[in-house]
PDB file of C-alpha atoms in Angstrom:
ATOM      1  CA  MET J   1     -86.409  72.388 -14.579  1.00 55.00           C
ATOM      2  CA  THR J   2     -85.127  69.966 -12.251  1.00 58.00           C
ATOM      3  CA  ASN J   3     -81.987  69.620 -10.597  1.00 57.00           C
ATOM      4  CA  SER J   4     -80.544  66.337 -12.829  1.00 54.00           C
ATOM      5  CA  THR J   5     -81.276  68.259 -16.254  1.00 54.00           C
ATOM      6  CA  CYS J   6     -79.255  71.324 -15.069  1.00 53.00           C
ATOM      7  CA  ASN J   7     -76.003  69.109 -14.245  1.00 52.00           C
ATOM      8  CA  ALA J   8     -76.366  67.458 -17.425  1.00 51.00           C
ATOM      9  CA  ARG J   9     -77.103  70.677 -19.382  1.00 56.00           C
ATOM     10  CA  ARG J  10     -73.601  71.967 -17.837  1.00 59.00           C
ATOM     11  CA  GLY J  11     -71.664  68.598 -18.275  1.00 58.00           C
ATOM     12  CA  GLY J  12     -72.108  67.309 -14.953  1.00 58.00           C
ATOM     13  CA  VAL J  13     -73.035  63.462 -14.067  1.00 56.00           C
ATOM     14  CA  PRO J  14     -76.665  63.437 -13.036  1.00 62.00           C
ATOM     15  CA  PRO J  15     -77.157  62.536  -9.537  1.00 62.00           C
ATOM     16  CA  ARG J  16     -78.273  58.786 -10.053  1.00 64.00           C
ATOM     17  CA  LEU J  17     -75.645  57.967 -12.348  1.00 59.00           C
ATOM     18  CA  THR J  18     -73.074  59.269  -9.781  1.00 61.00           C
ATOM     19  CA  LEU J  19     -72.854  55.691  -7.559  1.00 59.00           C
ATOM     20  CA  PRO J  20     -72.538  53.254 -10.569  1.00 61.00           C
ATOM     21  CA  VAL J  21     -69.523  55.488 -12.005  1.00 60.00           C
ATOM     22  CA  LEU J  22     -67.707  55.893  -8.278  1.00 57.00           C
ATOM     23  CA  ALA J  23     -68.266  52.112  -8.235  1.00 59.00           C
ATOM     24  CA  ALA J  24     -66.888  51.542 -11.721  1.00 58.00           C
ATOM     25  CA  VAL J  25     -63.939  53.680 -10.909  1.00 57.00           C
ATOM     26  CA  CYS J  26     -63.283  52.112  -7.325  1.00 51.00           C
ATOM     27  CA  LEU J  27     -63.219  48.589  -9.446  1.00 54.00           C
ATOM     28  CA  ALA J  28     -61.091  49.776 -11.486  1.00 55.00           C
ATOM     29  CA  ALA J  29     -58.289  51.145  -9.396  1.00 57.00           C
ATOM     30  CA  CYS J  30     -58.331  48.221  -7.187  1.00 55.00           C
ATOM     31  CA  ALA J  31     -58.107  45.719 -10.249  1.00 56.00           C
ATOM     32  CA  GLY J  32     -55.263  47.749 -11.493  1.00 52.00           C
ATOM     33  CA  PRO J  33     -51.938  46.646  -9.269  1.00 51.00           C
ATOM     34  CA  ALA J  34     -53.617  42.881  -9.237  1.00 49.00           C
ATOM     35  CA  ALA J  35     -53.890  42.602 -13.288  1.00 46.00           C
ATOM     36  CA  ARG J  36     -50.139  43.981 -13.158  1.00 48.00           C
ATOM     37  CA  SER J  37     -48.606  42.115 -10.791  1.00 48.00           C
ATOM     38  CA  ALA J  38     -50.406  38.991 -12.102  1.00 50.00           C
ATOM     39  CA  ALA J  39     -48.707  40.074 -15.343  1.00 52.00           C
ATOM     40  CA  VAL J  40     -45.047  39.987 -13.781  1.00 51.00           C
ATOM     41  CA  PRO J  41     -42.948  36.737 -14.264  1.00 52.00           C
ATOM     42  CA  ALA J  42     -41.884  34.724 -11.422  1.00 48.00           C
ATOM     43  CA  PRO J  43     -38.185  34.818 -10.144  1.00 47.00           C
ATOM     44  CA  ARG J  44     -36.026  32.836 -11.852  1.00 46.00           C
ATOM     45  CA  ALA J  45     -35.023  29.931  -9.921  1.00 43.00           C
ATOM     46  CA  VAL J  46     -31.203  30.571  -8.366  1.00 44.00           C
ATOM     47  CA  ALA J  47     -28.866  27.432  -7.615  1.00 46.00           C
ATOM     48  CA  ALA J  48     -29.635  26.511  -4.219  1.00 45.00           C
ATOM     49  CA  LEU J  49     -26.500  26.417  -1.761  1.00 49.00           C
ATOM     50  CA  PRO J  50     -24.018  23.946  -2.473  1.00 50.00           C
ATOM     51  CA  VAL J  51     -23.801  20.664  -0.403  1.00 48.00           C
ATOM     52  CA  GLN J  52     -21.894  21.367   2.649  1.00 52.00           C
ATOM     53  CA  ASP J  53     -19.586  19.255   4.579  1.00 55.00           C
ATOM     54  CA  GLU J  54     -21.885  18.982   7.954  1.00 47.00           C
ATOM     55  CA  ALA J  55     -18.932  19.478  10.084  1.00 51.00           C
ATOM     56  CA  ASN J  56     -17.360  22.531   8.888  1.00 77.00           C
ATOM     57  CA  ALA J  57     -15.046  24.622  10.855  1.00 83.00           C
ATOM     58  CA  LEU J  58     -17.710  26.448  12.235  1.00 86.00           C
ATOM     59  CA  GLY J  59     -19.960  24.042  13.209  1.00 89.00           C
ATOM     60  CA  ILE J  60     -23.189  25.515  11.288  1.00 91.00           C
ATOM     61  CA  HIS J  61     -25.127  24.443   8.460  1.00 92.00           C
ATOM     62  CA  VAL J  62     -26.024  27.509   6.345  1.00 92.00           C
ATOM     63  CA  THR J  63     -29.838  27.032   5.697  1.00 94.00           C
ATOM     64  CA  ALA J  64     -29.944  30.173   3.465  1.00 95.00           C
ATOM     65  CA  LEU J  65     -28.104  33.155   2.036  1.00 96.00           C
ATOM     66  CA  ARG J  66     -30.274  35.830   0.541  1.00 97.00           C
ATOM     67  CA  LEU J  67     -30.580  39.122  -0.753  1.00 97.00           C
ATOM     68  CA  SER J  68     -32.916  41.371   1.544  1.00 95.00           C
ATOM     69  CA  ALA J  69     -33.634  45.107   2.243  1.00 95.00           C
ATOM     70  CA  GLY J  70     -34.094  45.912  -1.736  1.00 95.00           C
ATOM     71  CA  GLY J  71     -30.494  44.513  -2.107  1.00 95.00           C
ATOM     72  CA  TYR J  72     -28.762  46.649   0.089  1.00 96.00           C
ATOM     73  CA  MET J  73     -28.254  43.831   2.791  1.00 96.00           C
ATOM     74  CA  VAL J  74     -27.502  40.152   2.599  1.00 97.00           C
ATOM     75  CA  ASP J  75     -29.180  37.949   5.147  1.00 96.00           C
ATOM     76  CA  LEU J  76     -27.565  35.059   6.407  1.00 96.00           C
ATOM     77  CA  ARG J  77     -29.482  32.296   8.218  1.00 95.00           C
ATOM     78  CA  TYR J  78     -28.028  28.927   9.714  1.00 92.00           C
ATOM     79  CA  ARG J  79     -28.500  26.271  11.806  1.00 93.00           C
ATOM     80  CA  VAL J  80     -25.847  24.977  14.860  1.00 91.00           C
ATOM     81  CA  LEU J  81     -24.991  21.564  14.601  1.00 91.00           C
ATOM     82  CA  ASP J  82     -21.459  21.950  16.989  1.00 90.00           C
ATOM     83  CA  PRO J  83     -22.218  24.534  19.615  1.00 90.00           C
ATOM     84  CA  GLU J  84     -18.738  24.397  20.818  1.00 89.00           C
ATOM     85  CA  ARG J  85     -17.693  25.369  17.285  1.00 89.00           C
ATOM     86  CA  ALA J  86     -20.267  28.100  16.949  1.00 88.00           C
ATOM     87  CA  LYS J  87     -19.579  29.505  19.680  1.00 89.00           C
ATOM     88  CA  LEU J  88     -16.675  31.571  17.765  1.00 87.00           C
ATOM     89  CA  LEU J  89     -19.764  32.708  14.934  1.00 87.00           C
ATOM     90  CA  LEU J  90     -22.213  33.409  18.087  1.00 88.00           C
ATOM     91  CA  ASP J  91     -19.764  36.063  19.696  1.00 88.00           C
ATOM     92  CA  LYS J  92     -20.885  39.583  18.348  1.00 85.00           C
ATOM     93  CA  LYS J  93     -17.116  40.367  19.362  1.00 88.00           C
ATOM     94  CA  THR J  94     -15.807  37.749  16.725  1.00 90.00           C
ATOM     95  CA  PRO J  95     -15.673  39.920  13.304  1.00 92.00           C
ATOM     96  CA  ALA J  96     -17.968  38.109  10.675  1.00 93.00           C
ATOM     97  CA  TYR J  97     -17.541  39.319   7.218  1.00 96.00           C
ATOM     98  CA  LEU J  98     -18.532  37.661   3.488  1.00 97.00           C
ATOM     99  CA  VAL J  99     -15.777  37.642   1.319  1.00 97.00           C
ATOM    100  CA  ASP J 100     -16.971  37.875  -2.651  1.00 97.00           C
ATOM    101  CA  GLU J 101     -14.688  34.908  -4.135  1.00 96.00           C
ATOM    102  CA  ALA J 102     -14.583  36.571  -7.844  1.00 96.00           C
ATOM    103  CA  THR J 103     -13.416  40.454  -6.728  1.00 96.00           C
ATOM    104  CA  GLY J 104     -12.004  39.775  -3.006  1.00 96.00           C
ATOM    105  CA  LEU J 105     -14.214  42.531  -1.616  1.00 96.00           C
ATOM    106  CA  LYS J 106     -15.360  42.067   1.981  1.00 97.00           C
ATOM    107  CA  TYR J 107     -18.442  42.910   3.171  1.00 97.00           C
ATOM    108  CA  ALA J 108     -19.076  43.478   6.835  1.00 95.00           C
ATOM    109  CA  VAL J 109     -21.979  43.158   9.293  1.00 93.00           C
ATOM    110  CA  PRO J 110     -23.361  46.949  10.447  1.00 92.00           C
ATOM    111  CA  ASN J 111     -22.936  48.146  13.520  1.00 89.00           C
ATOM    112  CA  THR J 112     -25.991  50.380  14.277  1.00 87.00           C
ATOM    113  CA  ALA J 113     -26.486  53.309  16.802  1.00 87.00           C
ATOM    114  CA  LYS J 114     -29.304  51.914  18.435  1.00 85.00           C
ATOM    115  CA  LEU J 115     -29.463  48.129  17.756  1.00 82.00           C
ATOM    116  CA  GLY J 116     -25.595  47.389  17.540  1.00 77.00           C
ATOM    117  CA  ARG J 117     -24.263  44.445  15.087  1.00 82.00           C
ATOM    118  CA  LEU J 118     -27.120  43.026  13.336  1.00 85.00           C
ATOM    119  CA  ARG J 119     -26.405  39.385  14.036  1.00 82.00           C
ATOM    120  CA  ALA J 120     -27.220  36.574  16.632  1.00 80.00           C
ATOM    121  CA  GLY J 121     -25.392  36.277  19.676  1.00 78.00           C
ATOM    122  CA  ALA J 122     -25.654  33.697  22.368  1.00 74.00           C
ATOM    123  CA  ASN J 123     -22.936  33.468  24.758  1.00 67.00           C
ATOM    124  CA  ASN J 124     -23.453  30.287  26.485  1.00 71.00           C
ATOM    125  CA  ASN J 125     -27.139  29.337  25.476  1.00 84.00           C
ATOM    126  CA  ILE J 126     -26.566  27.780  22.038  1.00 87.00           C
ATOM    127  CA  HIS J 127     -29.191  25.679  20.812  1.00 88.00           C
ATOM    128  CA  THR J 128     -29.172  23.152  17.751  1.00 88.00           C
ATOM    129  CA  ASP J 129     -32.750  22.922  16.860  1.00 81.00           C
ATOM    130  CA  ARG J 130     -33.079  26.838  15.898  1.00 85.00           C
ATOM    131  CA  ASP J 131     -32.039  28.984  13.161  1.00 90.00           C
ATOM    132  CA  TYR J 132     -29.698  32.005  13.766  1.00 92.00           C
ATOM    133  CA  GLY J 133     -29.133  34.534  11.574  1.00 93.00           C
ATOM    134  CA  MET J 134     -26.707  38.119  10.553  1.00 93.00           C
ATOM    135  CA  LEU J 135     -27.136  40.826   7.752  1.00 94.00           C
ATOM    136  CA  PHE J 136     -24.352  42.108   5.552  1.00 96.00           C
ATOM    137  CA  GLY J 137     -24.128  45.029   4.492  1.00 96.00           C
ATOM    138  CA  ASN J 138     -24.150  45.732   0.356  1.00 97.00           C
ATOM    139  CA  PRO J 139     -23.473  48.738  -0.421  1.00 94.00           C
ATOM    140  CA  GLY J 140     -23.756  49.571  -4.329  1.00 92.00           C
ATOM    141  CA  HIS J 141     -25.879  46.126  -4.814  1.00 94.00           C
ATOM    142  CA  GLN J 142     -22.369  44.669  -5.626  1.00 95.00           C
ATOM    143  CA  LEU J 143     -23.273  41.223  -4.495  1.00 96.00           C
ATOM    144  CA  LYS J 144     -26.279  39.606  -6.619  1.00 96.00           C
ATOM    145  CA  ALA J 145     -27.747  36.120  -6.791  1.00 96.00           C
ATOM    146  CA  GLY J 146     -25.738  33.855  -8.037  1.00 95.00           C
ATOM    147  CA  THR J 147     -22.420  35.273  -6.551  1.00 96.00           C
ATOM    148  CA  ILE J 148     -20.472  32.884  -4.571  1.00 96.00           C
ATOM    149  CA  VAL J 149     -18.854  34.120  -1.374  1.00 97.00           C
ATOM    150  CA  THR J 150     -16.988  33.330   1.519  1.00 95.00           C
ATOM    151  CA  LEU J 151     -18.270  33.464   5.170  1.00 94.00           C
ATOM    152  CA  VAL J 152     -15.360  34.126   7.307  1.00 94.00           C
ATOM    153  CA  ALA J 153     -15.630  34.846  11.524  1.00 92.00           C
ATOM    154  CA  GLY J 154     -12.141  35.616  13.064  1.00 90.00           C
ATOM    155  CA  SER J 155      -9.817  33.183  11.399  1.00 89.00           C
ATOM    156  CA  VAL J 156     -12.170  30.064  10.417  1.00 90.00           C
ATOM    157  CA  GLU J 157     -13.448  30.284   6.699  1.00 91.00           C
ATOM    158  CA  VAL J 158     -17.120  28.482   5.094  1.00 91.00           C
ATOM    159  CA  PRO J 159     -16.127  28.808   1.546  1.00 93.00           C
ATOM    160  CA  HIS J 160     -18.593  28.483  -1.934  1.00 94.00           C
ATOM    161  CA  LEU J 161     -21.813  29.926  -0.678  1.00 94.00           C
ATOM    162  CA  ILE J 162     -23.983  31.419  -3.293  1.00 95.00           C
ATOM    163  CA  VAL J 163     -26.241  34.367  -2.687  1.00 96.00           C
ATOM    164  CA  GLN J 164     -29.730  33.535  -3.877  1.00 93.00           C
TER     165      GLN J 164
END
């Protein structure tokens, strides 16, 4: 009796079939996630940020306000239009937060032990040709896509921003 017939009688796979079976299992495992992700529908389009007054009180143009980090953070991206007015927002000592216009809840910039405040800062070197950003905490996933918020920095507000 050969070794391959002994394996077949014991319920094993003959050695000449091992490689094709192993290859089929690997292909099925690799194709599985791709097939599942292809079946997932694309995220629905959410209203873009409203048209903003180019000369708003903070001297910025908000380019994006998106949920991030699995919904636990809100990522604000903006471009400086007026460096003099934008100094307030870029000063890390000035408190900045989002206010949900429907509920009045405030969402602050986290201050971590190792990284400090999660926001861009520039003392005197403010550029109008680059994007700046800051992250706001969103505990409990209370802010959702489509929520309308106001950005507050010090005593200055930029109202009616839509979370994407």
